[in-house]
Amino acid sequence: MKTVLTTLALLLIAPSVANSQQVMFGPGWKEQRFSMFSSNDFGLNGESMSVRSDETVSLMWTALPEALWDSREASWDWSVARSVPPTDLTLKGGDDRNLSLYFVFLPRAAAEAARGRGVMSLLDNEDARVLMYIWGGDHARGDIVPSPYLGERGRIVISRGAGTGSAMESVDLAADHRRAFGSGPENLVGIAVSADSDDTRTEVVAEIARLRFR
């Protein structure tokens, strides 16, 4: 009886968690390097991903199953033990950040055609729209700023400024997509996590965990 009551209490307190689907950090995630000699150290640990970026930059990504393409909300926990300094995230070549979480959207036809392709094919697709939630930078929390690499395809949402700590995030992807691009999102086909410390020649030690979609 105690177990039943506890379960009911959890459902009443956190119905969104109970109705969400968690994405695990394990098989299916692949690293994308931007330089032969620069690679972050990612640890795929099931519920969590650890990241160490020592004057380096790269990202880990995975395609999402079609069952998640209609997701319009996301939540996760993340923490930063060592941080890069504040930077201008709109400046190409000077935009170091602790963590970025990418959400990649494509129209149905483009999403079907992109099955099995790499992350750069998705990011470079002219029909793609990419929301990047970032811990880092020298911007106000909640600001949406342009990506210096993706042009009209990408927008940066400032979740946390540069610095250490831990936090829980819950985001409305549909609302942020409308703010960023002026329209609702299409199909959420892929996600990625990156850390970037090569420009400031510093170090990031961070973690992201319990990534859920609704």
PDB file of C-alpha atoms in Angstrom:
ATOM      1  CA  MET A   1       0.000   0.000   0.000  1.00  0.00           C
ATOM      2  CA  LYS A   2       2.835   2.405   0.839  1.00  0.00           C
ATOM      3  CA  THR A   3       4.363   1.830  -2.603  1.00  0.00           C
ATOM      4  CA  VAL A   4       1.032   2.523  -4.313  1.00  0.00           C
ATOM      5  CA  LEU A   5       0.502   5.748  -2.372  1.00  0.00           C
ATOM      6  CA  THR A   6       4.036   6.919  -3.148  1.00  0.00           C
ATOM      7  CA  THR A   7       3.540   6.287  -6.849  1.00  0.00           C
ATOM      8  CA  LEU A   8       0.232   8.173  -6.869  1.00  0.00           C
ATOM      9  CA  ALA A   9       1.825  11.104  -5.058  1.00  0.00           C
ATOM     10  CA  LEU A  10       4.623  11.282  -7.612  1.00  0.00           C
ATOM     11  CA  LEU A  11       2.122  11.256 -10.459  1.00  0.00           C
ATOM     12  CA  LEU A  12       0.155  14.081  -8.879  1.00  0.00           C
ATOM     13  CA  ILE A  13       3.256  16.149  -8.171  1.00  0.00           C
ATOM     14  CA  ALA A  14       4.992  15.634 -11.515  1.00  0.00           C
ATOM     15  CA  PRO A  15       2.526  14.508 -14.214  1.00  0.00           C
ATOM     16  CA  SER A  16       4.739  15.887 -16.978  1.00  0.00           C
ATOM     17  CA  VAL A  17       7.605  13.617 -15.912  1.00  0.00           C
ATOM     18  CA  ALA A  18       5.297  10.612 -15.740  1.00  0.00           C
ATOM     19  CA  ASN A  19       4.070  11.281 -19.290  1.00  0.00           C
ATOM     20  CA  SER A  20       7.497  11.995 -20.760  1.00  0.00           C
ATOM     21  CA  GLN A  21       9.940   9.777 -22.609  1.00  0.00           C
ATOM     22  CA  GLN A  22      13.581   9.751 -21.576  1.00  0.00           C
ATOM     23  CA  VAL A  23      16.421   9.611 -24.085  1.00  0.00           C
ATOM     24  CA  MET A  24      19.391   7.642 -22.801  1.00  0.00           C
ATOM     25  CA  PHE A  25      23.033   8.451 -23.472  1.00  0.00           C
ATOM     26  CA  GLY A  26      24.478   5.290 -24.976  1.00  0.00           C
ATOM     27  CA  PRO A  27      24.424   3.368 -28.269  1.00  0.00           C
ATOM     28  CA  GLY A  28      23.313   5.513 -31.182  1.00  0.00           C
ATOM     29  CA  TRP A  29      25.205   8.623 -30.098  1.00  0.00           C
ATOM     30  CA  LYS A  30      28.092   9.603 -32.393  1.00  0.00           C
ATOM     31  CA  GLU A  31      30.810  12.231 -32.130  1.00  0.00           C
ATOM     32  CA  GLN A  32      31.205  14.905 -34.783  1.00  0.00           C
ATOM     33  CA  ARG A  33      34.647  16.513 -34.838  1.00  0.00           C
ATOM     34  CA  PHE A  34      35.314  19.884 -36.445  1.00  0.00           C
ATOM     35  CA  SER A  35      39.069  19.336 -36.530  1.00  0.00           C
ATOM     36  CA  MET A  36      41.210  16.211 -36.799  1.00  0.00           C
ATOM     37  CA  PHE A  37      43.190  17.344 -33.769  1.00  0.00           C
ATOM     38  CA  SER A  38      40.387  18.678 -31.560  1.00  0.00           C
ATOM     39  CA  SER A  39      37.962  16.452 -29.701  1.00  0.00           C
ATOM     40  CA  ASN A  40      36.120  16.689 -26.412  1.00  0.00           C
ATOM     41  CA  ASP A  41      36.029  13.776 -23.987  1.00  0.00           C
ATOM     42  CA  PHE A  42      32.421  12.551 -23.729  1.00  0.00           C
ATOM     43  CA  GLY A  43      31.240   9.852 -21.351  1.00  0.00           C
ATOM     44  CA  LEU A  44      28.010   8.037 -22.253  1.00  0.00           C
ATOM     45  CA  ASN A  45      26.658   6.848 -18.920  1.00  0.00           C
ATOM     46  CA  GLY A  46      23.042   5.862 -19.539  1.00  0.00           C
ATOM     47  CA  GLU A  47      21.000   8.576 -17.815  1.00  0.00           C
ATOM     48  CA  SER A  48      23.851  11.068 -18.053  1.00  0.00           C
ATOM     49  CA  MET A  49      26.603  12.335 -20.337  1.00  0.00           C
ATOM     50  CA  SER A  50      29.820  13.733 -18.905  1.00  0.00           C
ATOM     51  CA  VAL A  51      31.812  16.268 -20.922  1.00  0.00           C
ATOM     52  CA  ARG A  52      35.386  17.483 -20.622  1.00  0.00           C
ATOM     53  CA  SER A  53      36.549  20.105 -23.115  1.00  0.00           C
ATOM     54  CA  ASP A  54      40.203  21.158 -22.752  1.00  0.00           C
ATOM     55  CA  GLU A  55      40.953  23.804 -25.401  1.00  0.00           C
ATOM     56  CA  THR A  56      38.830  21.667 -27.748  1.00  0.00           C
ATOM     57  CA  VAL A  57      35.440  21.560 -29.471  1.00  0.00           C
ATOM     58  CA  SER A  58      33.237  18.749 -30.817  1.00  0.00           C
ATOM     59  CA  LEU A  59      29.706  17.471 -30.399  1.00  0.00           C
ATOM     60  CA  MET A  60      27.854  14.239 -29.727  1.00  0.00           C
ATOM     61  CA  TRP A  61      24.568  13.669 -31.515  1.00  0.00           C
ATOM     62  CA  THR A  62      21.831  11.161 -32.163  1.00  0.00           C
ATOM     63  CA  ALA A  63      18.874  10.877 -34.491  1.00  0.00           C
ATOM     64  CA  LEU A  64      15.520  10.578 -32.731  1.00  0.00           C
ATOM     65  CA  PRO A  65      12.988   7.812 -33.403  1.00  0.00           C
ATOM     66  CA  GLU A  66       9.888   8.869 -35.303  1.00  0.00           C
ATOM     67  CA  ALA A  67       7.845   8.369 -32.127  1.00  0.00           C
ATOM     68  CA  LEU A  68       9.530  11.514 -30.748  1.00  0.00           C
ATOM     69  CA  TRP A  69       9.239  13.706 -33.842  1.00  0.00           C
ATOM     70  CA  ASP A  70       6.132  15.402 -32.450  1.00  0.00           C
ATOM     71  CA  SER A  71       7.784  16.346 -29.125  1.00  0.00           C
ATOM     72  CA  ARG A  72       7.153  19.953 -28.167  1.00  0.00           C
ATOM     73  CA  GLU A  73       8.633  20.164 -24.654  1.00  0.00           C
ATOM     74  CA  ALA A  74      11.908  19.018 -23.141  1.00  0.00           C
ATOM     75  CA  SER A  75      13.549  18.919 -19.728  1.00  0.00           C
ATOM     76  CA  TRP A  76      16.979  18.005 -18.423  1.00  0.00           C
ATOM     77  CA  ASP A  77      19.434  18.489 -15.569  1.00  0.00           C
ATOM     78  CA  TRP A  78      22.887  19.872 -16.157  1.00  0.00           C
ATOM     79  CA  SER A  79      25.882  21.003 -14.148  1.00  0.00           C
ATOM     80  CA  VAL A  80      29.186  22.766 -14.754  1.00  0.00           C
ATOM     81  CA  ALA A  81      32.201  22.217 -12.494  1.00  0.00           C
ATOM     82  CA  ARG A  82      34.686  24.215 -14.613  1.00  0.00           C
ATOM     83  CA  SER A  83      33.587  27.045 -16.875  1.00  0.00           C
ATOM     84  CA  VAL A  84      34.879  29.019 -19.821  1.00  0.00           C
ATOM     85  CA  PRO A  85      34.785  32.818 -19.392  1.00  0.00           C
ATOM     86  CA  PRO A  86      31.869  34.899 -20.728  1.00  0.00           C
ATOM     87  CA  THR A  87      31.971  35.292 -24.515  1.00  0.00           C
ATOM     88  CA  ASP A  88      29.953  36.852 -27.322  1.00  0.00           C
ATOM     89  CA  LEU A  89      28.054  33.866 -28.712  1.00  0.00           C
ATOM     90  CA  THR A  90      27.269  35.729 -31.927  1.00  0.00           C
ATOM     91  CA  LEU A  91      30.974  36.030 -32.777  1.00  0.00           C
ATOM     92  CA  LYS A  92      32.398  33.298 -34.992  1.00  0.00           C
ATOM     93  CA  GLY A  93      35.736  32.153 -33.616  1.00  0.00           C
ATOM     94  CA  GLY A  94      35.159  33.682 -30.193  1.00  0.00           C
ATOM     95  CA  ASP A  95      32.011  31.960 -28.971  1.00  0.00           C
ATOM     96  CA  ASP A  96      33.190  29.419 -26.394  1.00  0.00           C
ATOM     97  CA  ARG A  97      30.488  27.991 -24.154  1.00  0.00           C
ATOM     98  CA  ASN A  98      30.159  25.305 -21.489  1.00  0.00           C
ATOM     99  CA  LEU A  99      27.316  23.270 -22.944  1.00  0.00           C
ATOM    100  CA  SER A 100      25.000  23.507 -25.928  1.00  0.00           C
ATOM    101  CA  LEU A 101      21.957  21.320 -26.423  1.00  0.00           C
ATOM    102  CA  TYR A 102      20.782  21.321 -30.055  1.00  0.00           C
ATOM    103  CA  PHE A 103      17.250  20.485 -31.209  1.00  0.00           C
ATOM    104  CA  VAL A 104      17.029  19.935 -34.977  1.00  0.00           C
ATOM    105  CA  PHE A 105      13.684  20.267 -36.785  1.00  0.00           C
ATOM    106  CA  LEU A 106      12.848  19.346 -40.393  1.00  0.00           C
ATOM    107  CA  PRO A 107       9.681  19.228 -42.492  1.00  0.00           C
ATOM    108  CA  ARG A 108       8.290  15.718 -43.004  1.00  0.00           C
ATOM    109  CA  ALA A 109       9.619  15.166 -46.531  1.00  0.00           C
ATOM    110  CA  ALA A 110      13.092  16.430 -45.607  1.00  0.00           C
ATOM    111  CA  ALA A 111      13.047  14.356 -42.420  1.00  0.00           C
ATOM    112  CA  GLU A 112      12.240  11.196 -44.349  1.00  0.00           C
ATOM    113  CA  ALA A 113      15.000  11.926 -46.875  1.00  0.00           C
ATOM    114  CA  ALA A 114      17.537  12.580 -44.074  1.00  0.00           C
ATOM    115  CA  ARG A 115      17.207   9.161 -42.419  1.00  0.00           C
ATOM    116  CA  GLY A 116      20.610   7.597 -41.882  1.00  0.00           C
ATOM    117  CA  ARG A 117      22.576  10.737 -42.693  1.00  0.00           C
ATOM    118  CA  GLY A 118      25.118  12.447 -40.456  1.00  0.00           C
ATOM    119  CA  VAL A 119      24.552  15.457 -38.249  1.00  0.00           C
ATOM    120  CA  MET A 120      26.277  17.888 -40.626  1.00  0.00           C
ATOM    121  CA  SER A 121      23.841  16.877 -43.346  1.00  0.00           C
ATOM    122  CA  LEU A 122      21.012  17.789 -40.981  1.00  0.00           C
ATOM    123  CA  LEU A 123      22.538  21.087 -39.835  1.00  0.00           C
ATOM    124  CA  ASP A 124      23.373  22.144 -43.397  1.00  0.00           C
ATOM    125  CA  ASN A 125      19.905  21.327 -44.746  1.00  0.00           C
ATOM    126  CA  GLU A 126      18.333  24.573 -45.953  1.00  0.00           C
ATOM    127  CA  ASP A 127      14.978  23.451 -44.513  1.00  0.00           C
ATOM    128  CA  ALA A 128      16.403  22.770 -41.034  1.00  0.00           C
ATOM    129  CA  ARG A 129      15.609  24.908 -38.029  1.00  0.00           C
ATOM    130  CA  VAL A 130      17.889  24.488 -35.015  1.00  0.00           C
ATOM    131  CA  LEU A 131      17.281  25.687 -31.472  1.00  0.00           C
ATOM    132  CA  MET A 132      20.414  25.697 -29.301  1.00  0.00           C
ATOM    133  CA  TYR A 133      19.980  26.028 -25.537  1.00  0.00           C
ATOM    134  CA  ILE A 134      23.276  27.232 -24.100  1.00  0.00           C
ATOM    135  CA  TRP A 135      24.985  27.436 -20.733  1.00  0.00           C
ATOM    136  CA  GLY A 136      27.574  30.128 -21.349  1.00  0.00           C
ATOM    137  CA  GLY A 137      28.126  33.478 -22.974  1.00  0.00           C
ATOM    138  CA  ASP A 138      27.750  37.069 -21.850  1.00  0.00           C
ATOM    139  CA  HIS A 139      24.051  37.551 -22.615  1.00  0.00           C
ATOM    140  CA  ALA A 140      20.846  37.885 -20.593  1.00  0.00           C
ATOM    141  CA  ARG A 141      19.031  34.706 -19.666  1.00  0.00           C
ATOM    142  CA  GLY A 142      16.130  34.074 -22.030  1.00  0.00           C
ATOM    143  CA  ASP A 143      17.640  36.088 -24.885  1.00  0.00           C
ATOM    144  CA  ILE A 144      17.504  34.577 -28.351  1.00  0.00           C
ATOM    145  CA  VAL A 145      20.516  35.501 -30.489  1.00  0.00           C
ATOM    146  CA  PRO A 146      21.619  34.459 -33.997  1.00  0.00           C
ATOM    147  CA  SER A 147      24.027  31.613 -34.575  1.00  0.00           C
ATOM    148  CA  PRO A 148      27.241  32.740 -36.304  1.00  0.00           C
ATOM    149  CA  TYR A 149      27.467  29.382 -38.116  1.00  0.00           C
ATOM    150  CA  LEU A 150      23.925  28.414 -39.114  1.00  0.00           C
ATOM    151  CA  GLY A 151      22.617  31.707 -40.460  1.00  0.00           C
ATOM    152  CA  GLU A 152      18.820  31.814 -40.711  1.00  0.00           C
ATOM    153  CA  ARG A 153      18.639  28.105 -39.836  1.00  0.00           C
ATOM    154  CA  GLY A 154      19.822  28.463 -36.237  1.00  0.00           C
ATOM    155  CA  ARG A 155      19.034  30.455 -33.118  1.00  0.00           C
ATOM    156  CA  ILE A 156      20.677  30.414 -29.694  1.00  0.00           C
ATOM    157  CA  VAL A 157      18.522  30.477 -26.564  1.00  0.00           C
ATOM    158  CA  ILE A 158      20.446  31.670 -23.512  1.00  0.00           C
ATOM    159  CA  SER A 159      19.633  29.324 -20.640  1.00  0.00           C
ATOM    160  CA  ARG A 160      22.509  30.172 -18.272  1.00  0.00           C
ATOM    161  CA  GLY A 161      25.417  32.579 -18.439  1.00  0.00           C
ATOM    162  CA  ALA A 162      29.036  31.485 -18.082  1.00  0.00           C
ATOM    163  CA  GLY A 163      29.858  30.111 -14.651  1.00  0.00           C
ATOM    164  CA  THR A 164      29.610  26.984 -12.543  1.00  0.00           C
ATOM    165  CA  GLY A 165      26.689  25.375 -10.761  1.00  0.00           C
ATOM    166  CA  SER A 166      23.822  22.986 -11.406  1.00  0.00           C
ATOM    167  CA  ALA A 167      20.272  23.493 -12.642  1.00  0.00           C
ATOM    168  CA  MET A 168      17.117  21.825 -13.893  1.00  0.00           C
ATOM    169  CA  GLU A 169      15.703  23.089 -17.189  1.00  0.00           C
ATOM    170  CA  SER A 170      12.229  22.729 -18.658  1.00  0.00           C
ATOM    171  CA  VAL A 171      11.620  24.335 -22.045  1.00  0.00           C
ATOM    172  CA  ASP A 172       8.688  24.889 -24.367  1.00  0.00           C
ATOM    173  CA  LEU A 173      10.205  24.037 -27.731  1.00  0.00           C
ATOM    174  CA  ALA A 174       7.129  25.157 -29.658  1.00  0.00           C
ATOM    175  CA  ALA A 175       6.996  28.588 -28.021  1.00  0.00           C
ATOM    176  CA  ASP A 176      10.741  29.152 -28.364  1.00  0.00           C
ATOM    177  CA  HIS A 177      10.620  28.067 -32.013  1.00  0.00           C
ATOM    178  CA  ARG A 178       7.896  30.643 -32.690  1.00  0.00           C
ATOM    179  CA  ARG A 179       9.929  33.337 -30.936  1.00  0.00           C
ATOM    180  CA  ALA A 180      13.074  32.381 -32.824  1.00  0.00           C
ATOM    181  CA  PHE A 181      11.706  31.720 -36.311  1.00  0.00           C
ATOM    182  CA  GLY A 182       8.200  33.191 -36.388  1.00  0.00           C
ATOM    183  CA  SER A 183       6.483  29.840 -36.902  1.00  0.00           C
ATOM    184  CA  GLY A 184       5.752  26.580 -35.125  1.00  0.00           C
ATOM    185  CA  PRO A 185       8.217  23.676 -35.252  1.00  0.00           C
ATOM    186  CA  GLU A 186       8.177  20.817 -37.737  1.00  0.00           C
ATOM    187  CA  ASN A 187       9.549  17.344 -36.889  1.00  0.00           C
ATOM    188  CA  LEU A 188      12.179  17.014 -34.150  1.00  0.00           C
ATOM    189  CA  VAL A 189      14.564  14.623 -35.898  1.00  0.00           C
ATOM    190  CA  GLY A 190      17.830  14.944 -33.958  1.00  0.00           C
ATOM    191  CA  ILE A 191      19.590  16.282 -30.875  1.00  0.00           C
ATOM    192  CA  ALA A 192      23.200  17.071 -30.066  1.00  0.00           C
ATOM    193  CA  VAL A 193      25.358  18.110 -27.107  1.00  0.00           C
ATOM    194  CA  SER A 194      28.534  20.145 -27.485  1.00  0.00           C
ATOM    195  CA  ALA A 195      31.145  21.980 -25.426  1.00  0.00           C
ATOM    196  CA  ASP A 196      33.532  24.586 -26.811  1.00  0.00           C
ATOM    197  CA  SER A 197      36.715  25.856 -25.156  1.00  0.00           C
ATOM    198  CA  ASP A 198      39.210  26.188 -28.021  1.00  0.00           C
ATOM    199  CA  ASP A 199      39.041  29.945 -28.566  1.00  0.00           C
ATOM    200  CA  THR A 200      39.667  30.966 -24.945  1.00  0.00           C
ATOM    201  CA  ARG A 201      42.050  28.027 -24.374  1.00  0.00           C
ATOM    202  CA  THR A 202      40.318  27.108 -21.151  1.00  0.00           C
ATOM    203  CA  GLU A 203      38.564  24.004 -19.824  1.00  0.00           C
ATOM    204  CA  VAL A 204      34.999  22.820 -19.355  1.00  0.00           C
ATOM    205  CA  VAL A 205      33.980  20.015 -17.018  1.00  0.00           C
ATOM    206  CA  ALA A 206      30.242  19.449 -17.159  1.00  0.00           C
ATOM    207  CA  GLU A 207      27.391  16.943 -17.262  1.00  0.00           C
ATOM    208  CA  ILE A 208      23.884  16.677 -18.683  1.00  0.00           C
ATOM    209  CA  ALA A 209      21.386  14.137 -17.372  1.00  0.00           C
ATOM    210  CA  ARG A 210      17.794  12.925 -17.452  1.00  0.00           C
ATOM    211  CA  LEU A 211      16.885  14.317 -20.874  1.00  0.00           C
ATOM    212  CA  ARG A 212      13.141  13.912 -21.400  1.00  0.00           C
ATOM    213  CA  PHE A 213      10.655  14.809 -24.126  1.00  0.00           C
ATOM    214  CA  ARG A 214       6.917  15.403 -24.142  1.00  0.00           C
TER     215      ARG A 214
END
